[in-house]
PDB file of C-alpha atoms in Angstrom:
ATOM      1  CA  MET Q 296      34.493 -73.681 -81.060  1.00  0.00           C
ATOM      2  CA  THR Q 297      32.248 -71.409 -80.826  1.00  0.00           C
ATOM      3  CA  GLN Q 298      28.328 -72.044 -78.906  1.00  0.00           C
ATOM      4  CA  SER Q 299      25.529 -70.551 -80.303  1.00  0.00           C
ATOM      5  CA  PRO Q 300      23.746 -68.070 -78.901  1.00  0.00           C
ATOM      6  CA  ALA Q 301      20.910 -69.513 -75.785  1.00  0.00           C
ATOM      7  CA  ARG Q 302      17.231 -69.559 -77.314  1.00  0.00           C
ATOM      8  CA  SER Q 303      14.847 -67.904 -75.248  1.00  0.00           C
ATOM      9  CA  PRO Q 304      11.758 -70.097 -74.143  1.00  0.00           C
ATOM     10  CA  ALA Q 305       8.667 -70.103 -75.494  1.00  0.00           C
ATOM     11  CA  SER Q 306       6.569 -67.682 -73.898  1.00  0.00           C
ATOM     12  CA  PRO Q 307       4.018 -69.717 -71.905  1.00  0.00           C
ATOM     13  CA  LEU Q 308       0.512 -69.718 -72.576  1.00  0.00           C
ATOM     14  CA  PRO Q 309      -2.407 -70.593 -70.691  1.00  0.00           C
ATOM     15  CA  PRO Q 310      -5.138 -73.423 -72.119  1.00  0.00           C
ATOM     16  CA  PRO Q 311      -7.019 -72.654 -74.858  1.00  0.00           C
ATOM     17  CA  THR Q 312     -10.265 -72.401 -72.681  1.00  0.00           C
ATOM     18  CA  ALA Q 313      -8.668 -69.652 -70.376  1.00  0.00           C
ATOM     19  CA  ARG Q 314      -7.850 -67.918 -73.624  1.00  0.00           C
ATOM     20  CA  ARG Q 315     -11.028 -67.673 -74.333  1.00  0.00           C
ATOM     21  CA  ARG Q 316     -12.299 -66.917 -71.635  1.00  0.00           C
ATOM     22  CA  LEU Q 317      -9.771 -63.784 -70.770  1.00  0.00           C
ATOM     23  CA  ARG Q 318     -10.915 -62.724 -74.043  1.00  0.00           C
ATOM     24  CA  ARG Q 319     -14.508 -62.741 -73.296  1.00  0.00           C
ATOM     25  CA  ALA Q 320     -14.085 -61.087 -69.512  1.00  0.00           C
ATOM     26  CA  ARG Q 321     -12.493 -58.347 -71.862  1.00  0.00           C
ATOM     27  CA  SER Q 322     -15.655 -58.076 -73.905  1.00  0.00           C
ATOM     28  CA  LEU Q 323     -12.915 -58.325 -76.679  1.00  0.00           C
ATOM     29  CA  SER Q 324     -14.257 -59.754 -80.095  1.00  0.00           C
ATOM     30  CA  ARG Q 325     -12.015 -62.630 -81.942  1.00  0.00           C
ATOM     31  CA  ALA Q 326     -11.385 -60.133 -84.864  1.00  0.00           C
ATOM     32  CA  GLU Q 327     -10.366 -57.262 -82.169  1.00  0.00           C
ATOM     33  CA  VAL Q 328      -7.567 -60.144 -80.588  1.00  0.00           C
ATOM     34  CA  ALA Q 329      -6.420 -60.647 -83.987  1.00  0.00           C
ATOM     35  CA  ALA Q 330      -5.997 -57.038 -84.880  1.00  0.00           C
ATOM     36  CA  ARG Q 331      -4.316 -56.607 -81.911  1.00  0.00           C
ATOM     37  CA  VAL Q 332      -1.573 -59.653 -82.600  1.00  0.00           C
ATOM     38  CA  GLY Q 333      -1.321 -59.424 -86.345  1.00  0.00           C
ATOM     39  CA  VAL Q 334      -3.664 -63.011 -87.367  1.00  0.00           C
ATOM     40  CA  THR Q 335      -6.773 -63.479 -88.728  1.00  0.00           C
ATOM     41  CA  ALA Q 336     -10.125 -64.182 -86.175  1.00  0.00           C
ATOM     42  CA  LYS Q 337      -9.777 -67.327 -87.646  1.00  0.00           C
ATOM     43  CA  THR Q 338      -6.119 -67.952 -86.830  1.00  0.00           C
ATOM     44  CA  VAL Q 339      -7.600 -67.049 -83.343  1.00  0.00           C
ATOM     45  CA  GLN Q 340     -10.818 -69.681 -83.429  1.00  0.00           C
ATOM     46  CA  SER Q 341      -7.760 -72.255 -83.772  1.00  0.00           C
ATOM     47  CA  TRP Q 342      -5.669 -71.235 -81.303  1.00  0.00           C
ATOM     48  CA  GLU Q 343      -8.648 -70.990 -78.396  1.00  0.00           C
ATOM     49  CA  THR Q 344     -10.105 -73.822 -79.810  1.00  0.00           C
ATOM     50  CA  GLY Q 345      -5.941 -75.370 -79.193  1.00  0.00           C
ATOM     51  CA  ARG Q 346      -6.286 -76.691 -82.658  1.00  0.00           C
ATOM     52  CA  THR Q 347      -3.059 -74.926 -83.784  1.00  0.00           C
ATOM     53  CA  THR Q 348      -0.451 -73.361 -81.597  1.00  0.00           C
ATOM     54  CA  PRO Q 349       0.715 -69.661 -81.974  1.00  0.00           C
ATOM     55  CA  GLN Q 350       4.682 -69.909 -83.271  1.00  0.00           C
ATOM     56  CA  GLY Q 351       7.714 -67.054 -83.046  1.00  0.00           C
ATOM     57  CA  ARG Q 352       6.727 -63.388 -82.829  1.00  0.00           C
ATOM     58  CA  ARG Q 353       2.799 -64.307 -82.879  1.00  0.00           C
ATOM     59  CA  ARG Q 354       3.203 -66.094 -79.869  1.00  0.00           C
ATOM     60  CA  GLU Q 355       5.155 -63.594 -78.442  1.00  0.00           C
ATOM     61  CA  ALA Q 356       2.379 -61.045 -78.642  1.00  0.00           C
ATOM     62  CA  TYR Q 357      -0.405 -63.370 -78.042  1.00  0.00           C
ATOM     63  CA  ALA Q 358       1.439 -63.981 -74.891  1.00  0.00           C
ATOM     64  CA  ARG Q 359       1.734 -60.560 -73.527  1.00  0.00           C
ATOM     65  CA  LEU Q 360      -1.729 -59.603 -75.177  1.00  0.00           C
ATOM     66  CA  LEU Q 361      -2.786 -62.378 -73.163  1.00  0.00           C
ATOM     67  CA  GLU Q 362      -0.825 -61.155 -69.561  1.00  0.00           C
ATOM     68  CA  GLU Q 363      -2.485 -57.642 -70.353  1.00  0.00           C
ATOM     69  CA  LEU Q 364      -5.633 -59.393 -70.281  1.00  0.00           C
ATOM     70  CA  ALA Q 365      -4.989 -61.777 -67.006  1.00  0.00           C
ATOM     71  CA  GLY Q 366      -4.403 -58.438 -65.431  1.00  0.00           C
ATOM     72  CA  PRO Q 367      -6.325 -55.514 -63.095  1.00  0.00           C
ATOM     73  CA  PRO Q 368      -8.608 -53.633 -66.144  1.00  0.00           C
ATOM     74  CA  ALA Q 369      -6.930 -50.661 -66.543  1.00  0.00           C
ATOM     75  CA  PRO Q 370      -8.808 -47.234 -65.126  1.00  0.00           C
ATOM     76  CA  VAL Q 371     -10.507 -44.766 -68.233  1.00  0.00           C
ATOM     77  CA  GLY Q 372      -8.409 -42.427 -68.846  1.00  0.00           C
ATOM     78  CA  ALA Q 373      -5.110 -43.989 -67.177  1.00  0.00           C
ATOM     79  CA  GLY Q 374      -2.017 -41.868 -66.826  1.00  0.00           C
ATOM     80  CA  ALA Q 375      -4.361 -38.784 -67.374  1.00  0.00           C
ATOM     81  CA  GLU Q 376      -5.392 -36.429 -64.457  1.00  0.00           C
ATOM     82  CA  SER Q 377      -8.791 -37.443 -62.989  1.00  0.00           C
ATOM     83  CA  LYS Q 378     -11.455 -34.813 -64.410  1.00  0.00           C
ATOM     84  CA  PRO Q 379     -15.353 -35.067 -62.954  1.00  0.00           C
ATOM     85  CA  GLU Q 380     -17.393 -36.720 -66.292  1.00  0.00           C
ATOM     86  CA  PRO Q 381     -19.979 -33.572 -67.366  1.00  0.00           C
ATOM     87  CA  VAL Q 382     -23.441 -33.811 -66.555  1.00  0.00           C
ATOM     88  CA  PRO Q 383     -25.676 -34.135 -69.127  1.00  0.00           C
ATOM     89  CA  VAL Q 384     -27.792 -31.069 -69.999  1.00  0.00           C
ATOM     90  CA  PRO Q 385     -31.611 -31.969 -70.395  1.00  0.00           C
ATOM     91  CA  GLU Q 386     -32.766 -31.403 -73.946  1.00  0.00           C
ATOM     92  CA  PRO Q 387     -35.776 -28.277 -74.145  1.00  0.00           C
ATOM     93  CA  GLU Q 388     -39.007 -30.043 -74.837  1.00  0.00           C
ATOM     94  CA  ALA Q 389     -39.889 -29.870 -78.893  1.00  0.00           C
ATOM     95  CA  GLU Q 390     -42.517 -27.818 -78.051  1.00  0.00           C
ATOM     96  CA  ALA Q 391     -40.619 -25.125 -76.735  1.00  0.00           C
ATOM     97  CA  ARG Q 392     -40.032 -22.435 -77.777  1.00  0.00           C
ATOM     98  CA  PRO Q 393     -37.067 -19.945 -77.237  1.00  0.00           C
ATOM     99  CA  ALA Q 394     -37.978 -16.750 -75.271  1.00  0.00           C
ATOM    100  CA  ALA Q 395     -37.722 -14.475 -77.619  1.00  0.00           C
ATOM    101  CA  GLU Q 396     -40.660 -16.598 -80.098  1.00  0.00           C
ATOM    102  CA  ALA Q 397     -42.361 -16.772 -77.222  1.00  0.00           C
ATOM    103  CA  GLU Q 398     -45.764 -14.811 -76.967  1.00  0.00           C
ATOM    104  CA  PRO Q 399     -46.132 -11.831 -74.692  1.00  0.00           C
ATOM    105  CA  VAL Q 400     -48.575 -13.037 -71.694  1.00  0.00           C
ATOM    106  CA  ALA Q 401     -50.961 -10.622 -70.905  1.00  0.00           C
ATOM    107  CA  GLU Q 402     -51.001  -8.792 -67.799  1.00  0.00           C
ATOM    108  CA  ALA Q 403     -53.924  -9.811 -65.100  1.00  0.00           C
ATOM    109  CA  GLN Q 404     -56.213  -7.041 -64.438  1.00  0.00           C
ATOM    110  CA  PRO Q 405     -57.199  -6.777 -60.785  1.00  0.00           C
ATOM    111  CA  ALA Q 406     -61.163  -7.300 -60.339  1.00  0.00           C
ATOM    112  CA  ALA Q 407     -63.426  -4.677 -60.267  1.00  0.00           C
ATOM    113  CA  GLU Q 408     -65.638  -4.192 -56.729  1.00  0.00           C
ATOM    114  CA  PRO Q 409     -69.048  -5.696 -57.390  1.00  0.00           C
ATOM    115  CA  GLU Q 410     -71.439  -2.306 -57.028  1.00  0.00           C
ATOM    116  CA  PRO Q 411     -73.549  -2.131 -53.720  1.00  0.00           C
ATOM    117  CA  VAL Q 412     -77.328  -3.038 -54.179  1.00  0.00           C
ATOM    118  CA  THR Q 413     -79.557  -0.420 -53.427  1.00  0.00           C
TER     119      THR Q 413
END
């Protein structure tokens, strides 16, 4: 007699309202979540309202994504050495001309001494 392999239980999912809250907390659109799971935005909407429940591989992918969203946010540039952000260089004013095109500045003439009155 042979036994069929044990089926793994379906991945647990948070309640529909928590799913929506997790997505919004990370500023993701339904379309972005849908693209990561491989479904349409309408399907994600159905999952978030509780109208339908994901099954099979999509459930597994959605559960992993929700776990990721529930965890701490990944630091920007995770895995890379941290580098200071570049300092923005101020742009020259619109009316300023490059030094090569600037008009020569007249040298100041010393003031003439007043003539003595006799």
